[in-house]
Amino acid sequence: MHASRVRHERLNMFQLHEVTKVYRRREQEVVAFKACSLAITQGEYVAVVGPSGSGKTTLLSILGGMLSPDCGQVLFDGESLYDLPIAERTKRRRERIGFVFQTFNLVPYLTALENVQVPLFLNDVANAEQEERAMALLGQVGLGNRLDHKPSELSTGQQQRVALARTLANNPSVILADEPTGNLDPDSREAVLAMFDQFVREGRTIVMVTHDPAAALRATRRLTLRDGEVQEAMIRHAA
Amino acid sequence: MNLKTLVWREIWERPSAMLTSTLAILLGVTALVAIRHVTVFSEREVGQQLQSLGANVLVLPKNSTLQDYYSADLTEQTLPESHVASILLANLPGVERLSPKLCVSTKVGDRDVTLTGILPQTEFQAKAVWQTVTLFSNKHEGCKKAACGPKTYDAAPETLASQRTIDQLKGNEAVIGADVADFSGLKPGKSLTLLGEKLQVLAVLPRTGTIDDSRVFAHLHTVQRLTNSGEVVNAIEVMGCCEDAAGKLVPSLAELLPDAKVVTISQVVSTQVGINRLMSQMSLLVLGILVVVGGASVASTISSNVRERRREVGTLMALGATPSLVARMFLLKAWLLGIVGAVSGCVLGLIVAKVLGSQWAGVSVKPLPGLMGIAIVAALAVTTLAALWPARSAAKLDPCSCFQEV
Ligand SMILES: Nc1ncnc2c1ncn2[C@@H]1O[C@H](COP(=O)(O)OP(=O)(O)OP(=O)(O)O)[C@@H](O)[C@H]1O
Ligand SMILES: [Mg+2]
């Protein structure tokens, strides 16, 4: 195992074996996601595409340790995610995974600064350091002068930038993004994708669900889902 | 940022959402604190009355009321003084001391005072010796009070305030209450003029907080002579050796003195005791209402809060909040709600108790920290218990709801 890692020079971030997720509603079974074998290595920039209802969000939830599959194994950094107790699984997510949502999911009653502080607080970072790092991150996304604004007082693009600062707060090794550009104007969209490019350049991993063909093109790998099944398309290994 | 600021911010975003349940807790605690305060102080007052009057039986004129006795307004109705001798001669078991009284209203300077004629205990002794009756040696069967030794009758005159009898008092002497001493400036050894007679102040009584403070006590026969009322009294206080004896004395005294009204002190305060018992039961009822209404209201507020924050909770979980942290978030919210309701309820309840206590029950109420502590703890226990189930359901929310679009 160790030898193979050295040989490939890249670690497997995620490995899925025989994973199936089925929803049963009113005697009707929906196979929301199914994968015999799927690996996502460190440093990959994966675009997940497919029609609505094809299981893209289901895949992200499974990777994020938030939706246990009906069968199969999900390895995250070599650990079987769903064999961990829920508190441990939450801890992995808290320390290593960042999420980006289509609707940003900022906490409405907190200011921009406080929103960025949330993941730091959840990671037990001391208050002074929380503020310092949150201010620096908001400065990086160009919102150093909007610290005390609530989400409702920010434009859509600004909200997504606050959300990005929040995603980066705990310095994650993986970003799981569900249509991160779906609600954005072209400029804001470009800002998000530029930040993702930078993230990947640092050797980190992104799994991005997108309906946007141009955004999908910037990824190094594309997974197409159809009725819950993975169909690997075009592989374009990153340099 | 910590859990407290998170919860605090959320509350202040929409404080009106918490209004109903905070109000329910507040009103419950208010009612509880107010009723308990009035009850406790009313019970204390009754206790003091009982203590100040001892195990007494009162012998009153047939048509006078207890209210008359308390307001010392007994000038209309009288009893013959010979009743005192009748009681002495009957040698009833359990009688310890007798205190016949005759009250008249008069003035010292320009202030109204009640002049009360009393008979010193030495004169009973004289009577007893002359009539060869063993004075008050007749203990009733099973009396729990230790038998008293031979009496010496030389106690200080100030004991009148606590014992309600005086051992020695001459015909030209007077003992004055604390209020009378205050406004007249009289001291022991000085003299005062009442109804045209000069009396020497023997002692000033310690303050009792009762009507006794505005009385002037003088010898019964002096008062009878000054008011030309003949050999009469307004009331005879019969001190039993203990509470037990007082009850048994009533029928025998009633038989002995058919033209008089015989009552015990416990009868005097029985209505008050009844009201107090009712109030105690009512505070239990209010506690029940606090638990049911307050609890249900808190539970429904927190449940609907959990429901409308599903996506936020999912997002927090995606960011790494554990289920137990989510549960604590809602418990803390309920707890803050409980604290605000309970503390303001305590303050409001105390104000209500002060106003109503003096207006309805005639008692002055002071804050009872222990009682308020219990009320706050009870309110917190109710809110915590009520929020437990909604908090658990929040902890079980699906983190995937963070991906749902609004
Ligand atoms: N909680 C659920 N209960 C029942 N069925 C579900 C549930 N969540 C998803 N599904 C079903 O699973 C399938 C995959 O859903 P999923 O949300 O992953 O699709 P998606 O590819 O993200 O779609 P979209 O592009 O519209 O977001 C759908 O058919 C959906 O109806
Ligand atoms: Mg989706």
XYZ file of C-alpha atoms and ligand atoms in Angstrom:
677
model
C 0.000 0.000 0.000
C 2.684 2.403 1.029
C 4.783 1.379 -1.997
C 1.928 2.047 -4.409
C 1.410 5.496 -2.904
C 5.005 6.346 -3.510
C 4.819 4.998 -7.050
C 1.787 7.109 -7.978
C 3.116 10.091 -6.078
C -0.466 11.146 -5.423
C -2.581 9.921 -2.519
C -6.149 8.804 -2.934
C -8.291 11.444 -1.292
C -11.527 9.493 -1.790
C -12.059 5.868 -2.695
C -15.548 4.443 -3.190
C -16.128 0.677 -3.349
C -19.480 -0.778 -4.379
C -21.325 2.227 -2.974
C -25.089 2.389 -3.438
C -27.598 4.900 -2.099
C -31.252 4.058 -2.610
C -34.237 6.158 -1.553
C -37.461 4.287 -0.904
C -40.624 6.336 -1.035
C -44.116 4.874 -1.221
C -42.957 1.435 -2.411
C -40.907 3.116 -5.153
C -37.171 2.696 -5.183
C -34.910 5.424 -6.560
C -31.248 4.594 -7.010
C -29.898 8.022 -6.193
C -26.253 7.056 -6.559
C -24.289 3.978 -7.506
C -20.543 3.467 -8.084
C -18.611 0.184 -8.353
C -15.268 1.785 -7.974
C -14.387 5.444 -7.953
C -11.193 7.129 -6.794
C -10.427 10.817 -6.484
C -6.789 11.601 -5.889
C -5.228 14.508 -4.103
C -4.843 17.584 -6.275
C -7.590 16.636 -8.698
C -10.127 19.198 -9.859
C -13.239 17.147 -10.592
C -16.318 18.529 -12.310
C -19.473 16.508 -11.710
C -22.076 17.031 -14.401
C -25.348 15.423 -15.347
C -29.038 16.185 -15.641
C -31.190 17.194 -12.756
C -31.929 14.362 -10.366
C -28.978 12.306 -11.558
C -27.418 12.083 -8.084
C -24.804 14.845 -8.096
C -25.756 16.277 -4.717
C -26.087 12.749 -3.364
C -22.468 12.072 -4.362
C -21.263 15.255 -2.640
C -23.174 14.356 0.535
C -21.648 10.893 0.572
C -18.137 12.307 0.066
C -18.736 14.871 2.808
C -19.629 12.210 5.373
C -23.175 13.490 5.679
C -25.124 10.691 4.010
C -24.321 7.103 4.767
C -24.721 4.812 1.751
C -26.869 1.683 1.934
C -23.869 -0.462 1.186
C -20.240 -0.185 0.206
C -17.278 1.593 1.653
C -16.141 5.209 1.413
C -12.493 5.827 2.240
C -11.405 9.368 3.018
C -7.638 9.680 3.252
C -7.425 5.925 3.843
C -10.040 5.868 6.632
C -13.443 4.271 6.209
C -15.610 7.333 6.766
C -18.870 5.583 7.660
C -17.230 3.182 10.099
C -16.280 6.163 12.267
C -18.610 7.315 15.016
C -20.612 10.387 14.030
C -18.574 12.782 16.182
C -15.325 11.611 14.551
C -16.820 11.878 11.084
C -17.938 15.413 11.903
C -14.436 16.182 13.111
C -12.859 15.022 9.784
C -15.285 17.264 7.921
C -14.624 20.184 10.239
C -10.854 19.929 9.898
C -10.358 18.938 6.284
C -13.408 19.601 4.127
C -14.816 22.933 2.994
C -18.227 23.364 1.411
C -19.442 25.880 -1.163
C -23.177 26.091 -1.754
C -25.202 27.446 -4.621
C -27.200 29.616 -2.210
C -24.141 30.439 -0.048
C -25.885 29.387 3.182
C -24.576 32.261 5.244
C -26.033 32.438 8.735
C -28.509 35.317 8.299
C -28.242 36.810 11.781
C -24.435 36.953 11.847
C -22.206 39.610 10.285
C -19.734 38.786 7.525
C -16.937 38.619 10.085
C -18.910 36.349 12.413
C -19.912 34.063 9.541
C -16.261 33.502 8.707
C -15.557 32.932 12.415
C -18.097 30.066 12.659
C -15.838 27.232 11.364
C -12.995 28.579 13.507
C -15.215 28.591 16.592
C -16.313 25.048 15.779
C -12.633 24.121 15.679
C -12.083 25.625 19.140
C -9.864 28.452 17.920
C -9.429 31.206 20.530
C -11.555 34.304 20.051
C -8.773 36.769 19.264
C -7.278 34.456 16.655
C -10.737 33.835 15.171
C -11.186 37.546 14.547
C -7.707 38.049 13.242
C -7.939 35.199 10.729
C -11.480 36.049 9.670
C -10.452 39.650 8.990
C -7.454 38.520 6.955
C -9.603 36.121 4.893
C -12.253 38.766 4.221
C -9.459 41.106 3.206
C -8.241 38.489 0.719
C -11.646 38.261 -0.954
C -11.834 42.063 -1.061
C -14.436 42.565 1.682
C -12.223 44.170 4.328
C -14.670 47.084 4.459
C -17.804 44.958 4.867
C -16.951 43.155 8.118
C -20.044 44.232 10.046
C -22.579 43.758 7.266
C -25.216 41.094 7.612
C -25.776 38.838 4.543
C -28.989 40.719 3.725
C -26.934 43.909 3.445
C -24.524 42.394 0.902
C -24.856 41.824 -2.851
C -25.108 38.275 -4.158
C -21.504 38.278 -5.353
C -20.318 39.647 -2.018
C -22.261 36.965 -0.179
C -20.533 34.235 -2.179
C -17.160 35.825 -1.416
C -17.962 35.775 2.323
C -18.936 32.130 1.887
C -15.610 31.441 0.152
C -13.718 33.104 2.998
C -15.674 30.879 5.392
C -14.809 27.786 3.320
C -11.109 28.619 3.493
C -11.116 29.489 7.202
C -10.029 26.076 8.422
C -7.548 25.626 5.601
C -9.280 22.515 4.167
C -7.578 19.978 1.916
C -10.784 19.331 -0.048
C -13.538 21.614 -1.327
C -16.936 20.110 -2.103
C -18.957 22.615 -4.137
C -22.583 22.286 -5.261
C -23.145 24.613 -8.230
C -21.006 27.357 -6.738
C -21.528 29.669 -9.721
C -25.194 28.911 -10.330
C -26.497 32.160 -8.843
C -23.677 34.518 -9.852
C -23.045 37.251 -12.386
C -20.101 36.695 -14.827
C -17.590 38.715 -12.786
C -18.358 37.017 -9.499
C -18.407 33.662 -11.264
C -14.937 34.342 -12.626
C -13.698 35.352 -9.163
C -14.900 32.052 -7.687
C -13.347 29.968 -10.470
C -10.061 31.878 -10.168
C -9.976 31.119 -6.474
C -10.673 27.431 -7.213
C -7.800 27.382 -9.744
C -5.517 28.821 -7.077
C -6.730 26.205 -4.564
C -5.879 23.367 -6.967
C -2.503 24.911 -7.795
C -1.673 24.557 -4.106
C -2.105 20.803 -4.533
C -5.540 20.606 -2.967
C -8.608 18.780 -4.197
C -11.950 20.097 -5.513
C -15.118 18.208 -6.368
C -17.482 20.670 -8.046
C -21.021 19.942 -9.214
C -21.864 22.274 -12.085
C -24.334 22.858 -14.882
C -21.996 25.427 -16.402
C -20.029 23.889 -19.354
C -17.383 26.619 -19.230
C -16.771 26.021 -15.545
C -16.607 22.268 -16.148
C -13.912 22.868 -18.737
C -11.564 24.365 -16.168
C -11.576 21.134 -14.198
C -8.973 18.447 -14.794
C -11.481 15.630 -14.790
C -15.131 15.237 -15.530
C -17.578 12.754 -14.018
C -20.916 12.479 -15.734
C -23.811 11.057 -13.763
C -26.896 9.564 -15.355
C -29.657 8.084 -13.188
C -27.246 7.758 -10.318
C -24.585 5.907 -12.278
C -21.102 7.284 -12.877
C -19.949 7.580 -16.453
C -16.383 8.726 -16.649
C -15.869 11.139 -19.521
C -12.874 13.032 -20.829
C -9.842 12.791 -18.600
C -7.404 15.607 -18.844
C -4.681 15.151 -16.290
C -3.406 18.262 -14.710
C 0.218 19.203 -15.073
C -17.597 33.854 18.523
C -18.768 31.123 20.813
C -21.981 29.237 21.420
C -23.307 31.990 23.662
C -22.836 34.788 21.124
C -24.323 32.584 18.408
C -27.450 31.957 20.475
C -27.617 35.564 21.644
C -27.412 36.941 18.079
C -30.137 34.588 16.916
C -32.442 35.656 19.735
C -31.945 39.356 19.044
C -32.582 38.869 15.359
C -36.243 38.246 16.173
C -36.951 38.704 19.905
C -40.709 38.796 19.338
C -40.633 35.090 18.478
C -39.734 34.364 22.077
C -42.276 36.769 23.532
C -45.127 34.349 24.161
C -43.144 31.702 25.943
C -41.089 34.222 27.933
C -44.354 35.838 28.957
C -45.802 32.480 29.986
C -42.778 31.793 32.193
C -42.786 35.361 33.487
C -46.461 35.302 34.483
C -46.132 31.886 36.084
C -43.157 32.977 38.164
C -44.823 36.306 38.997
C -47.920 34.596 40.343
C -45.879 32.017 42.225
C -43.547 34.554 43.828
C -46.358 36.984 44.695
C -48.632 34.388 46.275
C -45.853 32.695 48.209
C -44.526 35.995 49.555
C -47.924 37.121 50.797
C -48.611 33.677 52.283
C -45.309 33.452 54.098
C -45.611 36.895 55.641
C -49.246 36.412 56.474
C -48.374 33.139 58.216
C -45.629 34.895 60.140
C -48.076 37.554 61.237
C -50.511 34.926 62.481
C -47.670 33.201 64.273
C -46.728 36.449 65.970
C -50.284 37.088 67.031
C -50.550 33.611 68.476
C -47.284 34.053 70.292
C -48.082 37.484 71.648
C -51.401 36.289 73.021
C -50.116 32.956 74.243
C -52.413 30.054 74.889
C -55.178 32.449 75.746
C -58.855 32.098 76.142
C -60.803 35.309 75.979
C -63.875 35.970 78.039
C -65.794 38.798 76.348
C -69.218 40.398 76.763
C -71.837 38.448 74.797
C -72.406 41.078 72.105
C -68.890 42.237 71.462
C -66.833 40.946 68.575
C -63.241 39.875 68.317
C -62.671 42.864 66.084
C -63.656 45.095 69.031
C -61.170 43.314 71.209
C -58.388 43.807 68.696
C -59.088 47.452 68.111
C -59.299 47.920 71.921
C -62.670 49.496 71.335
C -64.603 47.833 74.103
C -66.172 50.740 75.887
C -69.762 49.799 75.016
C -69.944 46.274 76.393
C -68.886 45.190 79.868
C -68.772 42.175 82.184
C -69.019 42.270 85.991
C -65.633 42.077 87.680
C -67.031 39.337 89.907
C -66.506 36.925 86.985
C -62.799 37.041 87.815
C -63.514 35.700 91.273
C -65.847 33.066 89.829
C -63.101 31.753 87.584
C -60.660 31.763 90.495
C -63.027 29.881 92.745
C -63.893 27.291 90.108
C -60.195 26.316 90.096
C -60.393 24.969 86.531
C -57.584 22.678 85.425
C -55.015 24.316 83.136
C -55.609 27.939 84.148
C -52.309 29.641 84.820
C -53.063 33.348 85.067
C -55.947 35.768 84.646
C -55.860 39.270 83.294
C -59.079 41.320 83.461
C -59.053 44.524 81.416
C -61.063 47.695 81.144
C -60.314 50.038 78.255
C -61.286 53.686 77.723
C -60.226 56.175 75.113
C -58.587 59.321 76.385
C -55.873 61.775 75.458
C -52.285 62.369 76.480
C -51.499 65.888 75.346
C -53.475 66.059 72.099
C -52.956 62.433 71.087
C -55.514 59.645 71.436
C -54.440 56.805 73.675
C -56.212 53.802 75.135
C -56.184 53.738 78.895
C -56.283 50.104 79.962
C -56.970 49.043 83.489
C -55.301 45.814 84.593
C -55.061 43.860 87.841
C -51.550 43.053 89.096
C -50.845 39.390 89.943
C -50.013 40.138 93.605
C -53.652 40.982 94.222
C -54.753 37.574 92.967
C -52.328 36.070 95.427
C -53.839 38.134 98.214
C -57.322 37.072 97.209
C -56.286 33.464 96.971
C -54.707 33.421 100.396
C -57.727 35.112 101.893
C -60.063 32.643 100.210
C -57.793 29.664 100.950
C -57.678 28.569 97.368
C -54.476 27.008 96.142
C -53.841 29.487 93.373
C -53.627 27.984 89.908
C -52.064 24.740 91.081
C -54.555 22.677 89.162
C -52.627 21.337 86.172
C -54.740 19.515 83.648
C -53.971 15.883 83.015
C -51.027 15.252 80.680
C -49.866 18.883 80.556
C -46.589 18.949 78.667
C -45.412 22.121 80.326
C -43.095 21.627 83.279
C -44.775 22.502 86.568
C -43.768 25.977 87.668
C -42.157 26.480 91.033
C -43.628 28.794 93.674
C -44.311 32.218 92.220
C -42.525 35.246 93.657
C -44.410 38.056 91.866
C -41.530 40.483 91.596
C -40.799 40.350 87.850
C -39.948 43.658 86.139
C -42.978 45.623 84.922
C -41.673 45.435 81.318
C -42.702 41.758 81.194
C -46.221 43.078 80.626
C -45.347 43.373 76.955
C -44.549 39.699 76.559
C -46.462 38.000 79.383
C -49.581 40.153 79.204
C -49.730 40.334 82.986
C -47.918 42.454 85.497
C -46.843 41.341 88.947
C -47.018 44.617 90.877
C -48.786 47.881 90.108
C -49.946 50.448 92.639
C -53.122 52.526 92.317
C -51.220 55.701 91.351
C -48.838 54.079 88.905
C -48.962 53.669 85.117
C -47.000 51.695 82.526
C -46.863 53.260 79.061
C -46.425 51.841 75.561
C -43.471 52.743 73.355
C -45.465 55.056 71.065
C -46.895 56.965 73.998
C -43.400 57.388 75.431
C -42.172 58.604 72.045
C -44.678 61.357 71.471
C -45.081 62.488 75.086
C -41.403 62.279 76.045
C -42.369 60.584 79.320
C -39.821 58.483 81.167
C -40.065 56.242 84.234
C -40.298 58.366 87.358
C -42.139 61.249 85.632
C -45.819 61.793 86.062
C -48.723 62.258 83.690
C -52.250 63.447 84.164
C -55.090 61.260 82.923
C -58.783 62.030 83.390
C -57.786 64.570 85.988
C -55.628 62.195 88.030
C -51.879 62.358 88.393
C -50.204 58.998 87.727
C -46.544 58.115 88.064
C -44.852 56.320 85.135
C -43.488 53.037 86.459
C -42.038 51.715 83.195
C -42.007 52.080 79.414
C -42.828 48.873 77.550
C -40.552 47.612 74.778
C -42.009 48.080 71.311
C -44.278 45.225 70.192
C -45.597 46.552 66.891
C -49.162 46.049 68.103
C -51.903 48.277 69.486
C -50.250 47.855 72.921
C -47.674 50.474 71.856
C -50.278 53.219 72.107
C -51.750 52.113 75.418
C -51.374 53.454 78.915
C -51.792 50.719 81.522
C -53.017 51.597 84.983
C -54.566 49.747 87.896
C -58.005 48.361 87.064
C -59.619 49.884 90.138
C -58.137 53.304 89.357
C -59.598 53.216 85.870
C -62.970 52.047 87.205
C -62.993 54.932 89.679
C -61.915 57.596 87.129
C -64.546 56.537 84.573
C -67.325 55.972 87.116
C -68.032 52.665 85.453
C -68.448 50.577 88.598
C -66.962 47.135 89.111
C -66.842 46.068 85.469
C -64.308 44.909 82.914
C -64.331 44.674 79.100
C -62.502 41.392 78.789
C -60.815 38.722 80.861
C -57.772 37.085 79.286
C -57.296 33.582 80.662
C -53.784 32.237 80.153
C -53.790 28.467 79.910
C -50.662 26.547 80.774
C -50.432 25.338 77.180
C -52.284 25.292 73.849
C -53.898 22.007 74.815
C -55.474 23.423 77.942
C -56.915 26.444 76.140
C -59.145 24.258 73.978
C -60.465 22.287 76.962
C -61.067 25.418 78.996
C -63.577 26.886 76.560
C -66.543 24.605 77.395
C -65.977 24.779 81.149
C -65.683 28.565 81.099
C -68.765 28.874 78.902
C -70.693 26.765 81.409
C -69.362 28.794 84.315
C -70.173 32.187 82.766
C -73.311 31.755 80.626
C -73.700 35.510 80.040
C -70.226 35.835 78.489
C -68.675 34.889 75.194
C -65.707 32.518 75.425
C -63.302 32.188 72.519
C -59.789 30.882 71.975
C -57.024 32.665 70.123
C -56.914 29.915 67.553
C -60.514 30.799 66.762
C -59.492 34.432 66.453
C -56.925 33.649 63.790
C -58.709 30.704 62.226
C -60.036 32.662 59.232
C -56.557 33.965 58.552
C -55.144 30.459 58.889
C -57.789 29.235 56.448
C -56.916 31.929 53.920
C -53.258 31.068 54.269
C -53.969 27.406 53.660
C -55.961 28.333 50.569
C -53.120 30.512 49.307
C -50.646 27.672 49.859
C -52.816 25.373 47.782
C -53.214 28.061 45.168
C -49.461 28.436 44.846
C -49.293 24.692 44.120
C -51.924 25.198 41.438
C -49.945 28.085 39.968
C -46.835 25.914 39.997
C -48.794 23.308 38.054
C -49.928 25.947 35.552
C -46.358 27.213 35.218
C -45.167 23.698 34.469
C -47.915 22.870 31.972
C -48.490 26.208 30.204
C -44.915 27.472 30.451
C -43.487 24.106 29.475
C -45.824 23.636 26.519
C -45.187 27.162 25.333
C -41.402 26.771 25.521
C -41.574 23.386 23.798
C -43.634 24.770 20.923
C -41.455 27.874 20.529
C -38.254 25.842 20.376
C -39.786 23.190 18.086
C -40.911 25.743 15.543
C -37.535 27.449 15.818
C -35.841 24.129 15.020
C -38.170 23.605 12.064
C -37.539 26.987 10.485
C -33.770 26.704 10.976
C -33.311 23.295 9.367
C -31.107 24.569 6.561
C -29.024 26.672 8.940
C -28.541 23.676 11.232
C -27.594 21.549 8.211
C -25.050 24.182 7.201
C -23.576 24.340 10.691
C -23.300 20.552 10.666
C -21.599 20.687 7.253
C -19.167 23.191 8.744
C -18.448 20.709 11.512
C -20.966 21.250 14.303
C -21.598 17.986 16.144
C -25.157 16.913 16.939
C -24.517 17.535 20.622
C -23.414 21.110 19.913
C -26.595 21.684 17.931
C -28.659 20.310 20.817
C -26.819 22.561 23.273
C -27.484 25.535 21.027
C -31.249 25.087 21.381
C -31.066 24.185 25.060
C -29.085 27.327 25.769
C -31.668 29.366 23.922
C -34.469 27.863 26.009
C -32.402 28.433 29.103
C -31.871 32.129 28.339
C -35.585 32.453 27.740
C -36.222 30.789 31.094
C -33.751 33.054 32.928
C -35.198 36.239 31.468
C -38.743 35.095 32.255
C -37.880 33.885 35.749
C -35.816 36.876 36.872
C -38.275 39.462 35.593
C -41.075 37.323 37.025
C -39.387 37.445 40.439
C -39.093 41.222 40.329
C -42.668 41.686 39.149
C -43.964 39.125 41.655
C -42.236 40.939 44.494
C -43.776 44.257 43.452
C -47.221 42.657 43.226
C -46.729 41.015 46.633
C -45.729 44.330 48.205
C -48.756 46.148 46.806
C -51.350 43.422 47.316
C -49.845 42.218 50.590
C -50.338 45.553 52.267
C -53.678 46.247 50.580
C -55.407 42.893 50.953
C -53.728 41.030 53.759
C -52.320 43.959 55.703
C -48.849 42.463 55.860
C -45.624 44.146 54.854
C -43.657 41.907 52.514
C -39.881 41.733 52.307
C -37.950 39.816 49.628
C -37.283 36.149 50.416
C -34.134 35.249 48.451
C -34.513 31.516 49.088
C -38.027 31.481 47.694
C -37.004 33.470 44.627
C -34.062 31.130 44.108
C -36.412 28.159 44.160
C -38.777 29.880 41.712
C -35.913 30.584 39.303
C -34.583 27.039 39.570
C -38.081 25.649 39.000
C -38.580 27.842 35.929
C -35.211 26.808 34.543
C -35.954 23.152 35.166
C -39.273 23.512 33.336
C -37.737 25.284 30.320
C -34.845 22.839 30.130
C -37.131 19.820 30.286
C -39.493 21.344 27.750
C -36.649 22.091 25.328
C -35.054 18.663 25.677
C -37.152 16.961 23.059
C -36.963 19.725 20.392
C -33.214 20.003 21.012
C -32.855 16.277 20.448
C -34.804 16.501 17.222
C -32.485 19.335 16.102
C -29.480 17.128 16.803
C -31.012 14.462 14.569
C -31.576 16.820 11.630
C -30.138 15.724 8.311
C -26.961 17.688 7.507
C -27.796 17.206 3.804
C -30.531 19.829 4.183
C -27.734 22.374 3.679
C -27.888 21.552 -0.032
C -31.575 22.342 -0.270
C -32.397 25.492 -2.099
C -34.625 27.976 -0.366
N -34.248 12.852 0.768
C -34.613 12.209 -0.370
N -35.642 11.360 -0.340
C -36.019 10.700 -1.453
N -35.431 10.837 -2.618
C -34.389 11.667 -2.713
C -33.931 12.409 -1.580
N -32.875 13.171 -1.961
C -32.707 12.917 -3.281
N -33.596 12.027 -3.726
C -33.692 11.478 -5.088
O -32.416 11.064 -5.444
C -32.144 11.415 -6.795
C -30.848 12.218 -6.870
O -31.019 13.456 -6.226
P -29.908 14.572 -6.185
O -30.365 15.638 -5.294
O -28.600 13.943 -5.886
O -29.919 15.077 -7.692
P -29.024 16.219 -8.337
O -28.225 15.556 -9.400
O -28.287 16.954 -7.319
O -30.129 17.128 -9.004
P -30.075 18.721 -9.251
O -29.175 18.934 -10.397
O -31.477 19.059 -9.577
O -29.600 19.333 -7.991
C -33.343 12.211 -7.278
O -34.117 11.374 -8.094
C -34.087 12.557 -6.037
O -35.464 12.514 -6.290
Mg -28.334 18.979 -6.552
